[in-house]
Amino acid sequence: MKTQLEKLKDDAITAVKDLVSSPKLEELRIEYLGRKGKLASILKELPTLAVETRKEVGQFANEVKSAVELAFMEAEKAAQAIENESRIKSEWLDITAPGAEPEIGHLHLVTQAMEEVLHIFTRLGFSRSRHPEVEWGHYAFEALNVPKGHPARDEWETFFIAKDPENPEVAMYEDDNMAEMVLTPHTSNAQVREMEQSELPIRMININRTYRRQSDITHVPMFHQFEGLVIDKGITIADLKGTLDFFAQNFFGADRKTRLRPHHFRFTEPSFEIDITCDQCKGEGKIDGLKCRTCKEGWLELGGAGMVHPNVLQAGGVDPEEYSGFAFGWGVERTLMMKSGINVGDIRVLYKNDLRFLKQF
Ligand code: DAH
């Protein structure tokens, strides 16, 4: 039996040395030292020995058990050390190494254009004001001399806010004065709001989102406009013309000129459309004897303007006998596209959020 135990000890120690990975070591430990393991099965015979020998063999068996246990403990330690080392290697981190650099974006080109517009008018003493884009019909139309049912309203393809989401055809009405709510189709809603809120004189620039039911290569349903309003004593068309020239030269280039072409708007009298000399033909209408393909006649249309109508001044609580003013307003996107060097064939590309396009500006 002693020889058996001796052999078990040698076998176990050699087997342990061959193994390094911890889970297999555990299996081996059970195989030798477990309750039904090899040592236990040899010791089952112990009671059959004579008392004297039993004592001696018993003692020897304990020594064998301790030696084998020790071998397992050492192997366990060695395996742990190997595992630690490999973890240290794989999880090593150089905290002094430079980090992954985040990509730095920039403002959308429409936002850039709005900031530029604002900056130009700020230099003339205008200050930016903000007015609602979800607006009462009163400020979007009635106060601007465009009464309910007037055919001029058709020019603003308006989105109406429904009172009852279950019944979207029914526009929202305020109970007492039957006012409807709209997504403002132009920034002109700011005119009467500004007169109501501000002290005179006024030099306002309102840049905001505007909405119309339209979508094609030159229109998007959500776009931006900027609206200027100046009210003071003795304001004339000359002030309007000077302001527009200053803008055109600063935004488009020192060689650009504007002209006022008579037009009709309900909220200005007289009213104009503002044209700017074409960048391609420099206002000639011809390039090398051929008609300019961009403008055909030397001028491009920018937007609307005029002297504020007395009814509009009155709607804002301003006395038209004492004060006069001018207003102008037009689209940021169109103005941006007219700026030389930026030629996007389809205006909708501005809002597709394709980074390959946006990163160019
Ligand atoms: N609000 C007009 C539009 O969107 C443009 C406009 C015309 C604004 C004349 C003005 C103005 O301030 O005086 O069609």
Short mmCIF file of C-alpha atoms and ligand atoms in Angstrom, two decimals:
data_model
loop_
_atom_site.label_atom_id
_atom_site.label_comp_id
_atom_site.label_asym_id
_atom_site.label_seq_id
_atom_site.Cartn_x
_atom_site.Cartn_y
_atom_site.Cartn_z
CA MET A 1 0.00 0.00 0.00
CA LYS A 2 2.88 2.31 0.76
CA THR A 3 4.21 1.74 -2.76
CA GLN A 4 0.77 2.57 -4.09
CA LEU A 5 0.79 5.81 -2.12
CA GLU A 6 4.33 6.60 -3.24
CA LYS A 7 3.30 6.10 -6.85
CA LEU A 8 0.23 8.28 -6.37
CA LYS A 9 2.42 11.07 -5.03
CA ASP A 10 4.85 10.91 -7.96
CA ASP A 11 2.03 10.67 -10.53
CA ALA A 12 0.17 13.59 -9.04
CA ILE A 13 3.21 15.84 -8.85
CA THR A 14 4.27 15.11 -12.44
CA ALA A 15 0.72 15.64 -13.68
CA VAL A 16 0.48 18.96 -11.85
CA LYS A 17 3.72 20.17 -13.37
CA ASP A 18 2.43 19.50 -16.88
CA LEU A 19 -0.61 21.71 -16.35
CA VAL A 20 -0.69 25.43 -16.15
CA SER A 21 -4.26 26.47 -16.74
CA SER A 22 -6.35 26.78 -13.57
CA PRO A 23 -9.63 25.04 -14.61
CA LYS A 24 -7.77 21.87 -15.61
CA LEU A 25 -5.79 21.96 -12.39
CA GLU A 26 -9.01 21.89 -10.45
CA GLU A 27 -10.16 18.79 -12.36
CA LEU A 28 -6.86 17.11 -11.57
CA ARG A 29 -7.10 18.06 -7.91
CA ILE A 30 -10.49 16.38 -7.67
CA GLU A 31 -9.15 13.34 -9.49
CA TYR A 32 -6.45 12.85 -6.83
CA LEU A 33 -7.72 14.45 -3.65
CA GLY A 34 -11.52 14.49 -4.09
CA ARG A 35 -13.85 12.46 -1.89
CA LYS A 36 -14.02 9.75 -4.54
CA GLY A 37 -10.50 10.45 -5.80
CA LYS A 38 -7.48 8.22 -6.12
CA LEU A 39 -6.14 8.88 -2.61
CA ALA A 40 -9.52 8.18 -1.04
CA SER A 41 -9.81 4.90 -2.91
CA ILE A 42 -6.39 3.70 -1.72
CA LEU A 43 -7.22 4.67 1.84
CA LYS A 44 -10.43 2.66 1.72
CA GLU A 45 -8.18 -0.36 2.25
CA LEU A 46 -6.71 1.15 5.45
CA PRO A 47 -9.12 -0.59 7.86
CA THR A 48 -8.04 -4.00 6.51
CA LEU A 49 -4.44 -3.53 7.74
CA ALA A 50 -3.09 -4.74 11.06
CA VAL A 51 -3.23 -2.06 13.76
CA GLU A 52 0.54 -1.43 13.80
CA THR A 53 0.95 -1.06 10.06
CA ARG A 54 -2.26 0.87 9.86
CA LYS A 55 -0.78 3.63 12.03
CA GLU A 56 2.41 3.82 10.02
CA VAL A 57 0.65 3.75 6.65
CA GLY A 58 -1.86 6.30 7.93
CA GLN A 59 0.92 8.70 8.84
CA PHE A 60 2.61 8.16 5.50
CA ALA A 61 -0.68 8.77 3.72
CA ASN A 62 -0.98 12.15 5.50
CA GLU A 63 2.51 13.12 4.35
CA VAL A 64 1.63 12.12 0.78
CA LYS A 65 -1.57 14.16 0.99
CA SER A 66 0.30 17.25 2.24
CA ALA A 67 2.97 16.91 -0.47
CA VAL A 68 0.36 16.58 -3.20
CA GLU A 69 -1.67 19.53 -1.81
CA LEU A 70 1.45 21.64 -1.72
CA ALA A 71 2.19 20.79 -5.37
CA PHE A 72 -1.34 21.89 -6.28
CA MET A 73 -1.05 25.15 -4.35
CA GLU A 74 2.21 26.01 -6.04
CA ALA A 75 0.80 25.20 -9.48
CA GLU A 76 -2.20 27.41 -8.70
CA LYS A 77 0.09 30.27 -7.78
CA ALA A 78 2.17 29.84 -10.93
CA ALA A 79 -0.95 29.79 -13.10
CA GLN A 80 -2.20 32.96 -11.41
CA ALA A 81 1.13 34.68 -12.02
CA ILE A 82 1.04 33.77 -15.72
CA GLU A 83 -2.51 35.06 -16.04
CA ASN A 84 -1.67 38.32 -14.26
CA GLU A 85 1.25 38.91 -16.51
CA SER A 86 -0.76 38.42 -19.66
CA ARG A 87 -3.51 40.75 -18.35
CA ILE A 88 -0.97 43.41 -17.56
CA LYS A 89 0.31 43.12 -21.10
CA SER A 90 -3.08 43.19 -22.81
CA GLU A 91 -4.66 45.87 -20.60
CA TRP A 92 -1.73 48.21 -20.55
CA LEU A 93 -2.68 51.76 -21.30
CA ASP A 94 -0.41 54.67 -21.99
CA ILE A 95 -2.23 57.47 -20.21
CA THR A 96 0.21 59.99 -21.58
CA ALA A 97 -0.58 59.12 -25.22
CA PRO A 98 -2.63 61.76 -27.10
CA GLY A 99 -6.40 60.94 -27.23
CA ALA A 100 -8.47 60.29 -30.36
CA GLU A 101 -9.18 63.73 -31.73
CA PRO A 102 -12.92 64.51 -32.01
CA GLU A 103 -13.97 65.84 -35.41
CA ILE A 104 -14.65 69.54 -35.15
CA GLY A 105 -17.68 70.67 -37.11
CA HIS A 106 -18.72 74.14 -38.18
CA LEU A 107 -21.91 76.14 -38.48
CA HIS A 108 -24.32 75.20 -41.26
CA LEU A 109 -23.88 77.49 -44.25
CA VAL A 110 -27.34 78.98 -43.77
CA THR A 111 -26.45 79.84 -40.16
CA GLN A 112 -23.21 81.35 -41.41
CA ALA A 113 -25.18 83.48 -43.86
CA MET A 114 -27.58 84.62 -41.12
CA GLU A 115 -24.67 85.65 -38.92
CA GLU A 116 -23.16 87.59 -41.78
CA VAL A 117 -26.45 89.36 -42.53
CA LEU A 118 -26.85 90.22 -38.85
CA HIS A 119 -23.30 91.51 -38.64
CA ILE A 120 -23.77 93.83 -41.62
CA PHE A 121 -26.97 95.39 -40.27
CA THR A 122 -25.52 95.66 -36.76
CA ARG A 123 -22.91 98.00 -38.21
CA LEU A 124 -25.75 100.32 -39.26
CA GLY A 125 -27.19 100.33 -35.75
CA PHE A 126 -29.87 97.64 -36.24
CA SER A 127 -30.43 95.23 -33.38
CA ARG A 128 -31.77 91.72 -33.67
CA SER A 129 -35.17 91.03 -32.23
CA ARG A 130 -36.97 87.71 -31.98
CA HIS A 131 -40.64 87.14 -32.64
CA PRO A 132 -42.79 84.01 -32.73
CA GLU A 133 -42.76 81.64 -35.67
CA VAL A 134 -46.05 80.11 -34.52
CA GLU A 135 -48.09 83.25 -34.89
CA TRP A 136 -51.56 84.76 -34.73
CA GLY A 137 -53.01 85.52 -38.16
CA HIS A 138 -53.39 89.03 -36.80
CA TYR A 139 -49.64 89.76 -36.87
CA ALA A 140 -48.97 87.71 -40.00
CA PHE A 141 -51.77 89.32 -42.02
CA GLU A 142 -54.46 91.62 -40.60
CA ALA A 143 -52.13 94.06 -38.86
CA LEU A 144 -50.17 94.22 -42.11
CA ASN A 145 -53.17 95.55 -43.98
CA VAL A 146 -54.07 92.16 -45.44
CA PRO A 147 -57.62 91.52 -44.18
CA LYS A 148 -59.28 88.11 -43.99
CA GLY A 149 -60.37 86.87 -47.39
CA HIS A 150 -58.12 89.27 -49.30
CA PRO A 151 -56.83 87.62 -52.49
CA ALA A 152 -53.26 88.80 -51.75
CA ARG A 153 -53.17 86.11 -49.03
CA ASP A 154 -52.83 83.47 -51.71
CA GLU A 155 -49.21 84.57 -52.25
CA TRP A 156 -48.33 83.15 -48.83
CA GLU A 157 -49.09 79.48 -49.03
CA THR A 158 -49.79 79.28 -45.36
CA PHE A 159 -49.75 76.37 -42.91
CA PHE A 160 -52.55 76.71 -40.38
CA ILE A 161 -52.40 75.33 -36.85
CA ALA A 162 -55.35 72.99 -36.27
CA LYS A 163 -57.32 73.46 -33.08
CA ASP A 164 -58.35 69.87 -32.93
CA PRO A 165 -55.67 67.30 -33.86
CA GLU A 166 -58.46 64.77 -34.55
CA ASN A 167 -59.94 67.16 -37.06
CA PRO A 168 -56.98 68.85 -38.78
CA GLU A 169 -59.08 70.61 -41.39
CA VAL A 170 -60.45 72.94 -38.75
CA ALA A 171 -58.10 75.89 -38.24
CA MET A 172 -57.57 77.17 -34.72
CA TYR A 173 -59.62 80.10 -33.58
CA GLU A 174 -59.28 82.21 -30.50
CA ASP A 175 -62.76 82.30 -29.02
CA ASP A 176 -63.46 86.02 -28.89
CA ASN A 177 -61.90 87.49 -32.03
CA MET A 178 -61.86 84.43 -34.30
CA ALA A 179 -58.10 84.78 -34.88
CA GLU A 180 -56.40 81.90 -36.55
CA MET A 181 -52.93 80.57 -35.78
CA VAL A 182 -50.38 79.98 -38.49
CA LEU A 183 -46.76 79.03 -38.99
CA THR A 184 -45.60 82.46 -39.99
CA PRO A 185 -45.10 82.55 -43.78
CA HIS A 186 -42.88 85.65 -43.61
CA THR A 187 -40.82 87.60 -41.09
CA SER A 188 -43.04 90.66 -41.62
CA ASN A 189 -45.09 89.49 -38.59
CA ALA A 190 -42.31 91.15 -36.58
CA GLN A 191 -43.24 94.65 -37.78
CA VAL A 192 -46.32 95.35 -35.67
CA ARG A 193 -45.04 93.24 -32.76
CA GLU A 194 -41.89 95.36 -32.67
CA MET A 195 -43.88 98.61 -32.76
CA GLU A 196 -46.02 97.37 -29.86
CA GLN A 197 -43.05 96.33 -27.77
CA SER A 198 -40.36 98.89 -28.47
CA GLU A 199 -39.73 102.52 -27.86
CA LEU A 200 -39.33 104.69 -30.94
CA PRO A 201 -37.15 105.10 -32.94
CA ILE A 202 -36.87 101.48 -34.16
CA ARG A 203 -34.03 99.84 -36.07
CA MET A 204 -34.87 96.17 -36.04
CA ILE A 205 -33.51 93.16 -37.86
CA ASN A 206 -35.55 90.00 -37.42
CA ILE A 207 -34.07 86.77 -38.79
CA ASN A 208 -36.30 83.77 -38.37
CA ARG A 209 -37.70 80.53 -39.73
CA THR A 210 -40.66 80.90 -42.08
CA TYR A 211 -42.98 78.26 -43.54
CA ARG A 212 -44.90 77.81 -46.78
CA ARG A 213 -46.58 74.87 -48.48
CA GLN A 214 -44.05 74.49 -51.24
CA SER A 215 -41.22 72.17 -52.23
CA ASP A 216 -39.29 72.15 -55.51
CA ILE A 217 -35.79 72.99 -56.69
CA THR A 218 -36.13 76.62 -55.64
CA HIS A 219 -38.39 76.19 -52.59
CA VAL A 220 -38.33 74.38 -49.25
CA PRO A 221 -41.33 74.34 -46.84
CA MET A 222 -39.18 75.64 -43.98
CA PHE A 223 -36.83 78.43 -44.92
CA HIS A 224 -35.46 81.64 -43.40
CA GLN A 225 -36.11 85.30 -44.00
CA PHE A 226 -34.69 88.48 -42.62
CA GLU A 227 -36.80 91.54 -42.10
CA GLY A 228 -35.59 95.05 -41.50
CA LEU A 229 -37.73 97.77 -39.98
CA VAL A 230 -36.73 101.38 -39.39
CA ILE A 231 -39.15 103.91 -37.90
CA ASP A 232 -38.21 107.44 -37.00
CA LYS A 233 -39.09 111.02 -37.81
CA GLY A 234 -38.27 112.02 -41.38
CA ILE A 235 -37.31 108.58 -42.78
CA THR A 236 -37.37 108.59 -46.59
CA ILE A 237 -36.81 106.28 -49.54
CA ALA A 238 -33.25 107.61 -49.71
CA ASP A 239 -32.59 105.98 -46.31
CA LEU A 240 -33.99 102.71 -47.63
CA LYS A 241 -31.86 102.85 -50.78
CA GLY A 242 -28.71 103.68 -48.78
CA THR A 243 -29.35 100.79 -46.39
CA LEU A 244 -29.88 98.32 -49.23
CA ASP A 245 -26.75 99.47 -51.08
CA PHE A 246 -24.72 99.07 -47.89
CA PHE A 247 -26.01 95.54 -47.51
CA ALA A 248 -25.47 94.59 -51.16
CA GLN A 249 -21.90 95.88 -51.20
CA ASN A 250 -20.96 94.21 -47.93
CA PHE A 251 -22.66 90.89 -48.58
CA PHE A 252 -22.15 90.48 -52.31
CA GLY A 253 -19.14 92.64 -53.13
CA ALA A 254 -18.14 96.29 -53.48
CA ASP A 255 -18.98 96.43 -57.20
CA ARG A 256 -22.64 95.39 -56.81
CA LYS A 257 -25.49 97.90 -57.15
CA THR A 258 -29.18 97.78 -56.26
CA ARG A 259 -32.22 99.28 -57.91
CA LEU A 260 -35.76 99.75 -56.67
CA ARG A 261 -38.45 98.59 -59.08
CA PRO A 262 -42.05 99.69 -58.38
CA HIS A 263 -44.24 96.87 -57.11
CA HIS A 264 -47.23 96.33 -54.87
CA PHE A 265 -47.36 95.02 -51.32
CA ARG A 266 -50.31 95.60 -49.00
CA PHE A 267 -48.10 96.68 -46.10
CA THR A 268 -45.91 99.27 -47.81
CA GLU A 269 -46.69 102.38 -49.83
CA PRO A 270 -44.89 102.93 -52.13
CA SER A 271 -43.59 99.37 -52.54
CA PHE A 272 -40.59 98.07 -54.45
CA GLU A 273 -38.85 94.99 -55.54
CA ILE A 274 -35.14 95.24 -55.00
CA ASP A 275 -32.88 94.04 -57.77
CA ILE A 276 -29.12 93.59 -57.61
CA THR A 277 -26.69 93.66 -60.52
CA CYS A 278 -25.90 90.17 -61.78
CA ASP A 279 -22.53 88.78 -60.80
CA GLN A 280 -22.02 86.97 -64.11
CA CYS A 281 -22.57 89.84 -66.58
CA LYS A 282 -21.94 92.69 -64.10
CA GLY A 283 -25.30 94.27 -64.91
CA GLU A 284 -24.79 94.32 -68.68
CA GLY A 285 -27.29 91.53 -69.47
CA LYS A 286 -24.84 90.25 -72.06
CA ILE A 287 -21.62 88.26 -72.05
CA ASP A 288 -19.55 88.41 -75.28
CA GLY A 289 -22.58 89.67 -77.18
CA LEU A 290 -24.80 86.82 -75.96
CA LYS A 291 -27.69 87.17 -73.52
CA CYS A 292 -26.53 86.40 -69.93
CA ARG A 293 -27.91 82.97 -69.00
CA THR A 294 -28.13 83.75 -65.29
CA CYS A 295 -30.18 86.96 -65.37
CA LYS A 296 -31.11 87.68 -69.01
CA GLU A 297 -31.23 91.43 -68.39
CA GLY A 298 -28.44 92.40 -66.00
CA TRP A 299 -30.46 92.31 -62.78
CA LEU A 300 -31.44 89.65 -60.27
CA GLU A 301 -34.39 89.98 -57.92
CA LEU A 302 -33.48 90.07 -54.22
CA GLY A 303 -36.71 90.76 -52.34
CA GLY A 304 -39.40 93.22 -51.30
CA ALA A 305 -39.24 96.58 -49.59
CA GLY A 306 -41.13 99.82 -49.19
CA MET A 307 -42.22 102.67 -46.96
CA VAL A 308 -44.34 101.32 -44.09
CA HIS A 309 -48.05 101.80 -44.89
CA PRO A 310 -49.85 104.28 -42.58
CA ASN A 311 -52.38 101.57 -41.67
CA VAL A 312 -49.55 99.34 -40.46
CA LEU A 313 -48.04 102.15 -38.38
CA GLN A 314 -51.45 102.71 -36.85
CA ALA A 315 -51.91 99.01 -36.15
CA GLY A 316 -48.66 99.23 -34.15
CA GLY A 317 -49.81 102.35 -32.29
CA VAL A 318 -47.47 104.72 -34.17
CA ASP A 319 -48.76 108.08 -35.43
CA PRO A 320 -48.21 108.22 -39.22
CA GLU A 321 -48.44 112.01 -39.14
CA GLU A 322 -45.36 112.19 -36.94
CA TYR A 323 -43.33 109.14 -37.92
CA SER A 324 -42.41 107.33 -41.12
CA GLY A 325 -40.42 104.22 -41.80
CA PHE A 326 -39.20 101.66 -44.25
CA ALA A 327 -39.23 97.87 -44.24
CA PHE A 328 -37.63 95.17 -46.31
CA GLY A 329 -37.62 91.41 -46.21
CA TRP A 330 -36.49 88.37 -48.14
CA GLY A 331 -35.16 84.84 -48.02
CA VAL A 332 -31.78 83.92 -46.52
CA GLU A 333 -31.36 80.76 -48.64
CA ARG A 334 -31.97 82.54 -51.95
CA THR A 335 -29.65 85.38 -51.00
CA LEU A 336 -26.99 82.87 -50.01
CA MET A 337 -27.32 81.07 -53.34
CA MET A 338 -27.02 84.34 -55.23
CA LYS A 339 -23.78 85.12 -53.50
CA SER A 340 -21.00 84.52 -55.95
CA GLY A 341 -19.15 81.24 -55.67
CA ILE A 342 -22.03 79.28 -54.15
CA ASN A 343 -24.06 77.52 -56.76
CA VAL A 344 -26.36 74.79 -55.47
CA GLY A 345 -28.63 73.71 -58.31
CA ASP A 346 -31.36 72.48 -55.94
CA ILE A 347 -32.14 74.47 -52.80
CA ARG A 348 -33.32 71.31 -50.99
CA VAL A 349 -29.72 70.07 -50.78
CA LEU A 350 -29.20 72.62 -47.98
CA TYR A 351 -31.39 70.55 -45.65
CA LYS A 352 -30.49 66.99 -46.64
CA ASN A 353 -27.70 66.98 -44.03
CA ASP A 354 -25.30 65.23 -46.38
CA LEU A 355 -21.92 65.91 -44.77
CA ARG A 356 -20.13 65.57 -48.13
CA PHE A 357 -22.04 68.65 -49.23
CA LEU A 358 -22.00 70.59 -45.96
CA LYS A 359 -18.28 70.13 -45.30
CA GLN A 360 -17.45 72.18 -48.38
CA PHE A 361 -18.61 75.43 -46.79
N1 DAH B 1 -42.99 89.73 -46.46
C1 DAH B 1 -42.85 89.76 -47.91
C2 DAH B 1 -42.82 88.32 -48.45
O1 DAH B 1 -42.43 87.46 -47.75
C3 DAH B 1 -41.61 90.48 -48.34
C4 DAH B 1 -41.61 91.92 -47.99
C5 DAH B 1 -42.07 92.84 -48.89
C6 DAH B 1 -41.17 92.36 -46.75
C7 DAH B 1 -42.07 94.19 -48.63
C8 DAH B 1 -41.18 93.72 -46.45
C9 DAH B 1 -41.64 94.62 -47.39
O2 DAH B 1 -40.76 94.19 -45.29
O3 DAH B 1 -41.62 95.95 -47.11
O4 DAH B 1 -43.21 88.11 -49.53
#
